[in-house]
Coordinates of C-alpha atoms and ligand atoms in Angstrom, one line a residue:
P1 CA 132.7 -0.2 95.6
A2 CA 135.3 2.6 96.4
I3 CA 133.3 5.1 94.5
S4 CA 130.4 5.4 96.7
N5 CA 129.4 9.0 96.4
G6 CA 127.5 9.9 93.3
N7 CA 127.9 13.7 93.9
G8 CA 131.6 13.7 94.7
G9 CA 134.2 15.1 92.4
L10 CA 135.8 12.8 89.8
S11 CA 139.1 13.1 91.6
D12 CA 137.5 11.7 94.7
S13 CA 135.8 9.1 92.8
L14 CA 139.0 8.1 91.0
S15 CA 141.2 8.3 94.1
P16 CA 141.3 4.6 94.7
L17 CA 142.4 4.3 91.1
S18 CA 145.3 6.7 91.6
C19 CA 147.1 4.4 94.0
S20 CA 146.9 1.4 91.9
F21 CA 147.1 3.2 88.6
S22 CA 149.1 6.4 89.2
P23 CA 149.8 7.5 85.7
L24 CA 146.2 7.6 85.0
S25 CA 145.4 9.6 88.2
C26 CA 148.1 12.1 87.3
V27 CA 146.4 12.6 84.0
L28 CA 143.0 12.8 85.6
S29 CA 143.7 15.1 88.6
P30 CA 144.2 18.4 86.6
L31 CA 141.1 17.6 84.8
S32 CA 138.9 17.3 87.8
P33 CA 137.1 20.6 87.6
L34 CA 136.6 20.0 84.0
L35 CA 135.1 16.8 84.7
S36 CA 132.9 17.6 87.6
P37 CA 129.8 18.4 85.4
V38 CA 130.0 15.0 83.9
S39 CA 130.5 13.3 87.2
S40 CA 126.9 12.5 87.5
L41 CA 127.1 11.3 84.0
L42 CA 129.9 9.1 84.9
F43 CA 128.4 7.5 87.8
P44 CA 127.2 4.5 86.0
V45 CA 130.6 3.8 84.8
S46 CA 132.3 4.8 88.0
S47 CA 131.9 1.4 89.5
P48 CA 133.2 -0.4 86.4
L49 CA 136.1 1.9 86.4
S50 CA 137.2 0.5 89.7
F51 CA 138.1 -2.5 87.6
V52 CA 140.4 -0.6 85.3
P53 CA 143.6 -2.0 86.8
S54 CA 142.3 -5.5 86.6
L55 CA 140.9 -4.6 83.2
L56 CA 144.2 -3.4 82.0
S57 CA 146.0 -6.5 82.9
P58 CA 143.8 -8.6 80.7
V59 CA 144.3 -6.1 78.0
S60 CA 148.1 -6.4 78.2
S61 CA 147.9 -10.1 78.3
L62 CA 145.7 -9.9 75.3
L63 CA 148.2 -7.9 73.5
F64 CA 150.9 -10.2 74.5
P65 CA 149.6 -13.3 72.6
L66 CA 148.8 -11.1 69.7
S67 CA 152.2 -9.8 69.5
C68 CA 153.6 -13.2 69.9
L69 CA 151.3 -14.3 67.2
H70 CA 152.5 -11.5 65.0
A71 CA 156.1 -12.4 65.7
S72 CA 155.5 -16.1 65.1
V73 CA 153.6 -15.7 61.8
P74 CA 156.6 -16.4 59.6
S75 CA 157.6 -19.5 61.4
L76 CA 153.9 -20.5 61.7
L77 CA 153.7 -20.1 57.9
S78 CA 156.7 -22.2 57.2
C79 CA 156.0 -25.1 59.5
H80 CA 152.3 -25.5 60.0
L81 CA 150.6 -23.4 57.5
A82 CA 152.8 -23.9 54.5
P83 CA 150.6 -26.7 53.0
V84 CA 147.5 -24.6 53.5
P85 CA 147.9 -21.2 52.1
S86 CA 144.2 -20.7 52.4
L87 CA 144.6 -21.0 56.1
L88 CA 146.5 -17.8 56.2
S89 CA 143.9 -15.6 54.6
P90 CA 142.3 -14.5 57.8
L91 CA 145.7 -13.7 59.3
P92 CA 146.2 -10.4 57.4
S93 CA 142.8 -9.3 58.6
L94 CA 143.7 -10.3 62.0
L95 CA 146.9 -8.4 61.9
S96 CA 145.2 -5.4 60.5
H97 CA 143.4 -5.2 63.7
V98 CA 146.5 -4.8 65.7
P99 CA 146.8 -1.1 65.1
S100 CA 143.1 -0.5 65.7
L101 CA 143.6 -2.5 68.8
L102 CA 146.3 -0.2 69.9
F103 CA 144.4 2.8 68.8
P104 CA 141.7 2.7 71.5
L105 CA 144.5 2.2 74.1
S106 CA 146.2 5.4 73.0
C107 CA 142.8 7.1 73.1
F108 CA 142.3 5.7 76.4
L109 CA 145.4 7.4 77.8
S110 CA 144.7 10.8 76.2
P111 CA 141.9 13.1 77.3
V112 CA 139.4 11.6 79.6
P113 CA 136.2 12.4 77.7
S114 CA 137.6 10.6 74.8
L115 CA 139.0 8.1 77.2
L116 CA 135.7 7.4 78.7
S117 CA 133.8 6.8 75.7
P118 CA 135.9 4.0 74.4
L119 CA 136.3 2.7 77.9
S120 CA 132.6 2.5 78.2
C121 CA 132.3 0.7 74.9
L122 CA 135.1 -1.5 76.0
L123 CA 133.7 -2.2 79.4
S124 CA 130.1 -2.8 78.5
P125 CA 130.7 -6.1 76.7
L126 CA 133.3 -7.0 79.3
L127 CA 131.0 -6.4 82.2
S128 CA 128.2 -8.3 80.6
S129 CA 130.5 -11.2 80.0
P130 CA 130.2 -13.8 82.7
L131 CA 133.5 -15.1 81.6
L132 CA 135.3 -12.1 83.1
S133 CA 135.4 -13.7 86.4
S134 CA 136.9 -16.8 85.0
P135 CA 140.7 -16.7 85.4
L136 CA 141.1 -19.1 82.5
L137 CA 139.4 -17.1 79.9
S138 CA 139.9 -13.7 81.2
S139 CA 142.7 -12.7 78.9
P140 CA 141.7 -13.7 75.4
E141 CA 138.1 -13.1 75.8
V142 CA 138.3 -9.3 76.1
S143 CA 136.9 -7.7 73.0
L144 CA 138.7 -4.7 72.0
L145 CA 137.3 -4.6 68.6
S146 CA 134.1 -3.2 67.4
G147 CA 132.2 -3.9 64.2
E148 CA 131.6 -7.2 62.4
E149 CA 135.0 -8.7 62.8
T150 CA 134.8 -9.0 66.6
D151 CA 134.7 -12.7 66.2
T152 CA 138.4 -12.9 65.7
N153 CA 139.2 -12.1 69.3
S154 CA 140.2 -15.5 70.6
D155 CA 142.7 -18.2 69.6
L156 CA 139.9 -20.7 69.5
M157 CA 137.8 -18.5 67.2
L158 CA 140.8 -17.8 65.0
A159 CA 141.5 -21.5 64.7
R160 CA 137.9 -22.1 63.8
L161 CA 137.9 -19.4 61.2
L162 CA 141.0 -20.8 59.7
Q163 CA 139.5 -24.2 59.7
M164 CA 136.3 -23.0 58.2
Q165 CA 138.1 -21.3 55.4
Y166 CA 140.1 -24.4 54.7
D167 CA 137.0 -26.5 54.7
R168 CA 135.2 -24.2 52.4
E169 CA 138.1 -24.3 49.9
C170 CA 138.4 -28.0 50.2
D171 CA 134.7 -28.4 49.4
T172 CA 135.0 -26.1 46.5
Q173 CA 137.8 -28.3 45.2
L174 CA 135.7 -31.4 45.8
R175 CA 132.8 -30.0 43.9
R176 CA 135.1 -29.2 41.0
E177 CA 136.4 -32.8 41.1
E178 CA 132.9 -34.1 41.2
R179 CA 131.9 -32.1 38.2
K180 CA 135.0 -33.2 36.3
Y181 CA 134.4 -36.8 37.3
N182 CA 130.8 -36.9 36.3
G183 CA 131.2 -34.8 33.2
E184 CA 128.5 -35.7 30.7
S185 CA 128.3 -39.2 32.0
K186 CA 124.9 -40.8 32.4
V187 CA 126.0 -42.2 35.7
S188 CA 126.8 -39.6 38.2
I189 CA 128.2 -39.9 41.7
S190 CA 128.3 -37.5 44.5
F191 CA 131.2 -36.7 46.8
E192 CA 128.8 -35.4 49.4
N193 CA 130.1 -37.7 52.1
Y194 CA 133.6 -36.4 51.6
R195 CA 132.7 -32.8 52.3
T196 CA 134.6 -31.3 55.2
A197 CA 132.3 -28.5 56.0
H198 CA 131.1 -29.9 59.3
P199 CA 130.2 -28.5 62.7
Y200 CA 133.1 -28.3 65.1
D201 CA 133.2 -31.0 67.6
G202 CA 131.9 -29.9 71.0
S203 CA 130.2 -27.0 69.4
E204 CA 128.4 -25.5 72.3
S205 CA 125.5 -23.8 70.8
S206 CA 122.8 -25.8 69.0
E207 CA 122.1 -22.7 67.0
D208 CA 125.5 -23.2 65.3
E209 CA 124.5 -26.6 64.1
V210 CA 121.3 -25.2 62.6
D211 CA 123.3 -22.6 60.8
W212 CA 125.7 -25.2 59.6
Q213 CA 122.9 -27.3 58.2
D214 CA 121.5 -24.4 56.4
T215 CA 124.7 -23.8 54.6
R216 CA 125.0 -27.3 53.3
D217 CA 123.6 -28.4 49.9
D218 CA 122.2 -31.6 51.1
P219 CA 123.6 -32.6 54.5
Y220 CA 121.3 -35.5 55.2
K221 CA 120.3 -37.1 52.0
P222 CA 117.3 -39.4 52.3
D223 CA 118.2 -43.1 52.7
K224 CA 115.7 -44.1 50.1
P225 CA 114.9 -42.1 47.1
Q226 CA 111.8 -39.9 47.4
V227 CA 108.6 -41.5 46.4
T228 CA 106.7 -39.7 43.7
P229 CA 103.1 -39.5 44.6
R230 CA 100.5 -40.9 42.3
K231 CA 99.8 -37.7 40.5
G232 CA 103.3 -38.1 39.1
F233 CA 104.9 -34.9 40.4
T234 CA 105.8 -33.0 43.5
G235 CA 106.1 -29.3 44.2
K236 CA 104.3 -26.4 42.6
G237 CA 104.8 -24.0 39.8
K238 CA 108.5 -23.6 38.9
N239 CA 109.6 -26.1 41.5
I240 CA 107.6 -29.0 40.1
T241 CA 109.5 -32.3 40.1
T242 CA 108.0 -35.0 37.9
K243 CA 108.6 -38.7 38.3
H244 CA 110.8 -38.5 35.2
D245 CA 113.2 -36.2 37.0
E246 CA 116.7 -37.3 36.1
V247 CA 118.1 -37.2 39.6
L248 CA 115.1 -38.9 41.2
C249 CA 115.1 -41.6 38.6
G250 CA 118.9 -42.0 38.9
R251 CA 118.5 -42.6 42.7
K252 CA 115.6 -44.9 42.3
N253 CA 117.4 -47.0 39.8
T254 CA 120.4 -47.2 42.1
A255 CA 118.1 -48.4 44.9
R256 CA 116.6 -51.0 42.6
M257 CA 120.0 -52.6 42.2
D258 CA 119.2 -54.0 45.7
N259 CA 116.8 -56.4 44.0
F260 CA 119.4 -58.0 41.8
A261 CA 120.3 -61.5 42.7
P262 CA 122.6 -61.8 45.7
E263 CA 125.5 -63.0 43.7
V264 CA 125.5 -59.9 41.6
L265 CA 128.0 -57.5 43.0
V266 CA 126.6 -54.0 42.8
G267 CA 129.5 -52.2 44.4
D268 CA 129.0 -49.5 47.0
G269 CA 127.0 -47.2 44.7
L270 CA 124.3 -47.2 47.2
G271 CA 126.4 -45.5 49.7
M272 CA 127.6 -42.6 47.5
D273 CA 124.5 -41.3 46.0
L274 CA 125.0 -42.9 42.7
K275 CA 122.5 -42.0 40.0
L276 CA 122.0 -44.5 37.2
S277 CA 120.3 -43.4 34.1
N278 CA 117.4 -45.6 32.9
Q279 CA 119.5 -46.8 29.9
V280 CA 122.4 -47.9 32.1
F281 CA 120.1 -49.5 34.7
N282 CA 118.3 -51.4 32.0
S283 CA 121.4 -52.8 30.4
L284 CA 122.7 -53.8 33.9
K285 CA 119.4 -55.5 34.6
Q286 CA 119.6 -57.3 31.3
H287 CA 123.1 -58.5 32.1
C288 CA 122.1 -59.6 35.5
H289 CA 119.3 -61.8 34.0
S290 CA 121.5 -63.4 31.4
E291 CA 124.1 -64.0 34.1
Q292 CA 121.5 -65.8 36.2
R293 CA 120.5 -68.0 33.2
R294 CA 124.2 -68.8 32.5
S295 CA 124.8 -69.8 36.1
A296 CA 121.7 -72.0 36.0
R297 CA 123.2 -73.7 32.9
L298 CA 126.5 -74.2 34.8
H299 CA 124.6 -75.7 37.6
D300 CA 122.9 -78.1 35.2
K301 CA 126.3 -79.1 33.9
K302 CA 127.4 -79.8 37.4
E303 CA 124.4 -82.1 37.8
H304 CA 125.5 -83.9 34.7
S305 CA 129.1 -84.1 35.8
T306 CA 127.9 -86.0 38.8
A307 CA 126.2 -88.3 36.3
E308 CA 129.7 -88.8 34.9
Q309 CA 130.6 -90.0 38.4
A310 CA 127.6 -92.4 38.0
V311 CA 125.7 -90.8 40.8
D312 CA 123.2 -88.6 39.1
P313 CA 120.0 -87.7 40.9
R314 CA 118.2 -90.7 39.5
T315 CA 120.9 -93.1 40.7
R316 CA 121.0 -91.5 44.1
L317 CA 117.3 -92.0 44.4
L318 CA 117.6 -95.6 43.5
M319 CA 120.4 -96.0 46.1
Y320 CA 118.2 -94.2 48.8
K321 CA 115.4 -96.5 48.0
M322 CA 117.5 -99.6 48.6
V323 CA 118.5 -98.2 52.0
S324 CA 115.0 -97.1 52.9
A325 CA 113.6 -100.5 51.8
G326 CA 116.1 -102.2 54.2
T327 CA 117.8 -104.0 51.4
L328 CA 120.9 -102.2 52.4
E329 CA 121.7 -101.1 55.9
R330 CA 123.8 -98.2 54.7
I331 CA 126.1 -97.1 51.9
N332 CA 129.6 -96.4 53.1
G333 CA 131.8 -95.0 50.5
C334 CA 133.3 -95.3 47.1
I335 CA 135.9 -98.0 46.5
S336 CA 136.6 -97.2 42.9
T337 CA 135.6 -95.0 40.0
G338 CA 136.4 -96.5 36.7
K339 CA 135.5 -95.5 33.2
E340 CA 132.4 -97.5 33.1
S341 CA 131.3 -97.9 36.7
V342 CA 131.6 -96.6 40.2
V343 CA 131.9 -99.2 43.0
F344 CA 130.5 -98.4 46.5
H345 CA 130.9 -100.4 49.7
A346 CA 127.7 -101.0 51.6
N347 CA 126.3 -103.0 54.4
G348 CA 123.6 -105.5 53.4
G349 CA 120.2 -105.7 55.1
M350 CA 117.3 -108.0 54.2
L351 CA 115.8 -108.7 50.8
E352 CA 112.5 -110.6 50.7
E353 CA 113.3 -112.1 54.1
Q354 CA 116.6 -113.3 52.8
P355 CA 119.7 -111.7 54.3
V356 CA 121.9 -109.7 52.0
P357 CA 125.6 -110.4 52.7
E358 CA 126.9 -108.3 55.6
E359 CA 129.4 -106.6 53.3
V360 CA 128.4 -105.9 49.7
V361 CA 129.5 -103.6 46.8
L362 CA 127.2 -101.6 44.6
K363 CA 128.5 -101.5 41.1
V364 CA 126.8 -98.5 39.5
F365 CA 127.1 -98.5 35.8
K366 CA 127.6 -95.0 34.5
T367 CA 124.7 -93.5 32.8
T368 CA 126.8 -91.3 30.5
L369 CA 127.0 -93.0 27.2
N370 CA 130.4 -91.9 26.0
E371 CA 132.4 -94.8 27.2
F372 CA 129.9 -97.4 26.4
K373 CA 129.7 -96.4 22.7
N374 CA 133.2 -97.7 22.3
R375 CA 132.2 -101.0 23.8
D376 CA 129.0 -101.6 21.8
R377 CA 130.6 -104.5 20.1
Y378 CA 130.7 -106.5 23.3
I379 CA 127.0 -106.4 23.6
K380 CA 125.7 -105.7 20.1
D381 CA 127.2 -108.8 18.7
D382 CA 126.4 -110.9 21.7
Y383 CA 123.5 -113.0 20.3
R384 CA 122.0 -113.1 23.8
F385 CA 121.4 -109.4 23.8
K386 CA 121.4 -108.7 20.1
D387 CA 117.6 -108.4 19.6
R388 CA 117.0 -106.3 22.6
F389 CA 120.0 -104.1 21.8
S390 CA 118.5 -102.8 18.6
K391 CA 115.2 -101.9 20.2
L392 CA 116.5 -100.1 23.2
N393 CA 117.4 -96.5 23.7
P394 CA 120.9 -95.8 24.8
R395 CA 120.0 -95.3 28.4
K396 CA 118.4 -98.6 28.7
I397 CA 121.4 -100.3 27.0
I398 CA 123.4 -99.4 30.0
R399 CA 121.1 -101.5 32.1
L400 CA 122.0 -104.4 29.7
W401 CA 125.6 -104.1 30.9
A402 CA 124.5 -104.7 34.5
E403 CA 122.3 -107.5 33.4
K404 CA 125.0 -109.0 31.3
E405 CA 127.4 -109.0 34.3
M406 CA 124.8 -110.6 36.4
H407 CA 124.2 -113.5 33.9
N408 CA 127.9 -114.0 33.4
L409 CA 128.5 -114.1 37.2
A410 CA 125.8 -116.6 37.5
R411 CA 127.4 -118.9 35.0
M412 CA 130.8 -118.6 36.7
K413 CA 129.2 -119.3 40.1
K414 CA 127.7 -122.4 38.7
A415 CA 131.1 -123.6 37.4
G416 CA 132.6 -122.9 40.8
I417 CA 134.9 -120.1 39.7
P418 CA 135.7 -117.7 42.6
C419 CA 133.8 -114.5 41.8
P420 CA 131.3 -112.1 43.5
E421 CA 127.8 -113.3 44.1
V422 CA 124.9 -111.3 42.7
A423 CA 122.6 -110.2 45.5
L424 CA 120.4 -107.8 43.5
L425 CA 120.0 -106.0 40.2
R426 CA 118.2 -102.7 40.1
K427 CA 118.3 -101.0 36.7
H428 CA 121.9 -100.1 36.2
I429 CA 123.0 -100.9 39.8
L430 CA 124.3 -104.3 40.6
V431 CA 124.7 -105.4 44.2
L432 CA 127.5 -108.0 44.6
S433 CA 129.0 -109.7 47.5
F434 CA 132.1 -108.0 48.8
I435 CA 135.5 -109.6 48.2
G436 CA 137.6 -108.4 51.1
K437 CA 137.1 -107.9 54.8
D438 CA 136.1 -105.2 57.2
H439 CA 135.6 -102.5 54.5
V440 CA 139.0 -103.3 53.0
P441 CA 138.7 -104.7 49.5
A442 CA 140.9 -107.4 48.4
P443 CA 143.9 -106.1 46.4
K444 CA 144.2 -106.4 42.7
L445 CA 146.7 -109.0 41.6
K446 CA 148.8 -106.2 40.2
D447 CA 149.0 -104.6 43.6
T448 CA 150.0 -107.7 45.5
M449 CA 153.5 -108.5 46.6
L450 CA 153.2 -112.3 46.4
G451 CA 156.1 -114.6 47.0
A452 CA 157.2 -116.9 44.2
A453 CA 155.1 -119.8 45.6
D454 CA 152.0 -117.8 45.9
M455 CA 152.5 -116.3 42.5
K456 CA 152.9 -119.8 41.0
T457 CA 149.7 -120.9 42.8
A458 CA 147.9 -117.8 41.4
Y459 CA 149.1 -118.6 37.9
Y460 CA 147.7 -122.1 38.0
Q461 CA 144.5 -120.9 39.5
V462 CA 144.1 -118.3 36.7
L463 CA 144.9 -121.0 34.1
Q464 CA 142.2 -123.2 35.5
M465 CA 139.7 -120.4 35.7
M466 CA 140.3 -119.5 32.1
Q467 CA 139.7 -123.0 31.0
Q468 CA 136.6 -123.3 33.2
L469 CA 135.3 -120.0 31.9
Y470 CA 135.8 -121.0 28.3
Q471 CA 134.7 -124.6 28.5
E472 CA 132.2 -124.8 31.3
C473 CA 130.7 -121.3 31.2
N474 CA 131.2 -120.8 27.5
L475 CA 132.6 -117.4 28.1
V476 CA 135.6 -115.3 27.3
H477 CA 136.3 -112.8 29.9
A478 CA 137.4 -110.2 27.3
D479 CA 139.0 -107.9 29.8
L480 CA 141.1 -110.3 31.8
S481 CA 144.2 -108.8 33.3
E482 CA 145.9 -108.3 36.7
Y483 CA 143.5 -105.4 37.2
N484 CA 140.4 -107.6 37.2
M485 CA 141.7 -110.3 39.4
L486 CA 141.7 -109.9 43.1
W487 CA 143.8 -111.8 45.6
H488 CA 141.7 -112.8 48.6
Q489 CA 142.1 -115.7 51.1
G490 CA 145.0 -117.2 49.2
Q491 CA 142.9 -117.3 46.0
V492 CA 142.4 -115.4 42.8
W493 CA 138.9 -114.1 42.3
L494 CA 137.6 -113.0 38.9
I495 CA 135.6 -109.8 38.7
D496 CA 134.3 -107.4 36.1
V497 CA 132.7 -109.6 33.6
S498 CA 130.1 -107.2 32.2
Q499 CA 131.8 -107.3 28.8
S500 CA 132.4 -111.0 28.8
V501 CA 131.1 -112.7 25.7
E502 CA 130.6 -116.3 24.4
P503 CA 133.4 -117.7 22.2
S504 CA 130.9 -117.7 19.4
H505 CA 130.9 -113.9 19.4
P506 CA 132.3 -112.6 16.1
H507 CA 135.4 -111.4 17.9
G508 CA 135.3 -113.8 20.9
L509 CA 138.6 -115.6 20.1
Q510 CA 140.4 -112.4 19.5
F511 CA 139.3 -111.2 22.9
L512 CA 140.5 -114.4 24.3
F513 CA 143.9 -114.0 22.6
R514 CA 144.2 -110.6 24.2
D515 CA 143.3 -112.0 27.6
C516 CA 146.0 -114.7 27.1
T517 CA 148.5 -112.0 26.2
N518 CA 147.8 -110.1 29.4
V519 CA 147.9 -113.1 31.6
S520 CA 151.1 -114.7 30.3
T521 CA 152.9 -111.3 30.1
F522 CA 152.0 -110.5 33.7
F523 CA 153.1 -113.9 35.2
Q524 CA 156.2 -114.0 33.1
K525 CA 157.1 -110.6 34.4
R526 CA 156.4 -111.7 37.9
G527 CA 158.9 -114.5 37.5
V528 CA 156.7 -117.5 37.2
A529 CA 158.9 -119.8 35.1
E530 CA 156.0 -122.1 34.4
A531 CA 154.0 -119.4 32.7
M532 CA 153.2 -120.5 29.1
S533 CA 153.6 -118.4 26.1
V534 CA 150.5 -116.6 24.9
Y535 CA 150.0 -119.1 22.0
E536 CA 150.4 -122.1 24.3
L537 CA 148.0 -120.6 26.7
F538 CA 145.5 -119.9 24.0
N539 CA 145.6 -123.5 22.8
C540 CA 145.4 -124.7 26.4
V541 CA 142.4 -122.7 27.3
T542 CA 140.4 -123.4 24.1
G543 CA 141.6 -126.9 23.7
L544 CA 142.4 -125.9 20.1
D545 CA 145.6 -126.9 18.4
L546 CA 146.5 -123.8 16.4
T547 CA 149.9 -123.9 14.8
I548 CA 152.4 -122.0 16.9
N549 CA 155.2 -119.9 15.4
E550 CA 156.6 -117.9 18.2
E551 CA 158.0 -115.4 15.8
D552 CA 154.9 -114.8 13.9
E553 CA 152.0 -113.4 15.8
A554 CA 150.2 -112.3 12.7
E555 CA 150.0 -115.8 11.5
F556 CA 148.4 -117.0 14.7
L557 CA 145.9 -114.2 14.6
A558 CA 145.1 -115.1 11.0
Q559 CA 144.2 -118.6 12.2
I560 CA 142.0 -117.1 14.9
E561 CA 140.2 -114.9 12.4
A562 CA 139.6 -117.8 10.0
L563 CA 138.1 -119.7 12.9
E564 CA 135.8 -116.8 13.7
K565 CA 134.8 -116.5 10.1
R566 CA 133.8 -120.1 9.9
N567 CA 131.9 -119.7 13.1
E568 CA 130.0 -116.8 11.8
D569 CA 129.0 -118.6 8.7
H570 CA 127.9 -121.5 10.8
V571 CA 125.8 -119.3 13.1
Q572 CA 124.1 -117.8 10.1
K573 CA 123.3 -121.2 8.6
R574 CA 122.3 -123.1 11.8
G575 CA 121.1 -120.4 14.1
K576 CA 122.6 -118.6 17.0
K577 CA 122.4 -121.4 19.6
T578 CA 124.7 -123.8 17.9
F579 CA 128.1 -123.9 19.5
P580 CA 130.4 -123.2 16.5
L581 CA 133.7 -124.6 17.4
S582 CA 132.5 -128.1 18.2
S583 CA 131.5 -128.6 14.6
W584 CA 134.7 -127.3 13.2
D585 CA 136.6 -129.7 11.1
G586 CA 139.5 -131.5 12.7
S587 CA 139.6 -129.5 15.9
P588 CA 139.4 -131.2 19.3
P589 CA 135.8 -131.3 20.5
L590 CA 134.9 -128.9 23.1
K591 CA 132.4 -129.3 25.8
H592 CA 129.1 -127.6 25.3
A593 CA 128.6 -124.8 27.7
A594 CA 125.9 -125.1 30.2
D595 CA 123.4 -122.5 29.4
D596 CA 122.1 -120.4 32.3
Ligands
LIG601 P1 135.3 -101.5 36.2 O1 134.5 -102.0 35.1 O2 135.1 -100.1 36.6 O3 136.8 -101.9 36.1 P2 135.3 -103.4 38.3 O4 134.2 -104.5 38.4 O5 136.6 -103.9 37.8 O6 134.7 -102.2 37.5 O7 135.5 -102.8 39.8 C1 136.4 -101.8 40.0 C2 137.2 -102.0 41.3 O8 136.2 -102.1 42.3 C3 137.9 -103.3 41.3 O9 139.2 -103.1 40.7 C4 138.0 -103.7 42.7 O10 139.0 -103.1 43.3 C5 136.7 -103.1 43.2 N1 135.6 -104.1 43.3 C6 134.7 -104.5 42.3 N2 133.9 -105.5 42.7 C7 134.3 -105.8 44.0 C8 133.9 -106.7 44.9 N3 132.9 -107.5 44.7 N4 134.5 -106.8 46.1 C9 135.5 -106.0 46.4 N5 136.0 -105.1 45.5 C10 135.4 -104.9 44.3
LIG602 MG1 137.8 -103.5 36.2

């Protein structure tokens, strides 16, 4: 604004400058005549020149950081830039500008014509810059450089340049790694997502972003592989891409892994542009299918293993039916799982208008045959079941066990032996009255801590039950022990009689001898002084009078076997219904068992 007169001499025009910038005015004053012809020429720059003082201060402040930068380069190198040598590459170019930066300044201070021309160059970008007025940016934003490298005129720009260079090298390295990793492999992966060439955060111009996108190989790869149109190819001429294109197929195959069963872990291949060759994909698919089949087989096995716990789907269905028919109110839980059966506690309902006991047990005979195979002889040689046994398939034989227990319990009930009552038989499930109270089953004799008196009572009860069983029920328990006797309401209860046989069974007396061994051993151990020896007990139960030699068990067993042999012969001669022992020579007559 000080230079208002366009026709005035340059000295006049520059006079306001002289006060604030005296060295310059000194230089300029002798030159005034020389300059007068160009004064008109200078007019357009005259007003910008008024800013020279303010201009120069930014220049100096520009130079200051540069020199600082120059000075700090070594330390910068050592601490911050040491790990990134690539970062430094723009620095030399930056520093190379320092002399050229200084050069226009020296020109500026030499003859005015030459001063003016660079000044005008210098001022024009400055004046056009709206940032000039900004006190924050005034210093580094001054461009003293010309040519293509003018971008390096601010710290921010420098930092960006350095970063870009670093990123570029990083990406190159990544690409090298990628190539090395994939090699000739049929499965290739891409490190695309790890590339660092990205736009700077807060990048102000949207144009920048576009540029950046253009420089990327494939910045936004499609989420799903391209779909090849029906004609089987895309593009034209040289750029034709068929549906057999390796990359396309690879991506498609990777996407198809999504269709594998959910339990198949496909990894994160989908997220890293994995390309699977057809061959690899096919063998993966094959593996996946065979895995599914295998797991189905495993599942099958699981179903069977529940069968081992007796509750296979068929059994479960039977149990549900009992509940839904109202025979049972509900099934509560498992009391015991043995080798041959599982016992559940349940609440009884109504059966054909008759109440089922409030508390019952469901004895479910296991439908797996393993255990029963060992026990064939208990049923195969039992004449009551002999004929049916040979005709039945193994699964149905198991029902015979339940049936057998039911018949045996019925005989015992008739004789007044304390035992569970049969409420219902459905295939291989036997519903029995519960021995115990309020969901708590009576303890096994082996688990009781009876006093001496109770133990003695128990012993005599057992003795009497064995006699009744043999003589009145015509049965041998065949698995009698402290495990199958419950103590309930001051009384011994006999359970588990599915294997019980008649004494006429080819091994019936041997089974009885074993029962006697268990019983006398148990009570003797529990301190019952009255407990008889096994031989005495055997004779007492059977009413036989076999010779006892305490030292010689083998001899006693020999007598038993002889008896059984005679019995067998007798059965063969007279038919199965004849009670064998009663006709045996010299032996005390036994009562005929009441047949149920
Ligand atoms: P297993 O042939 O598996 O030994 P059991 O008939 O002996 O079958 O029953 C197994 C267990 O279930 C018994 O030891 C007993 O504790 C319990 N139990 C069986 N029947 C009854 C019942 N009627 N009342 C109460 N508990 C029972
Ligand atoms: Mg048992």
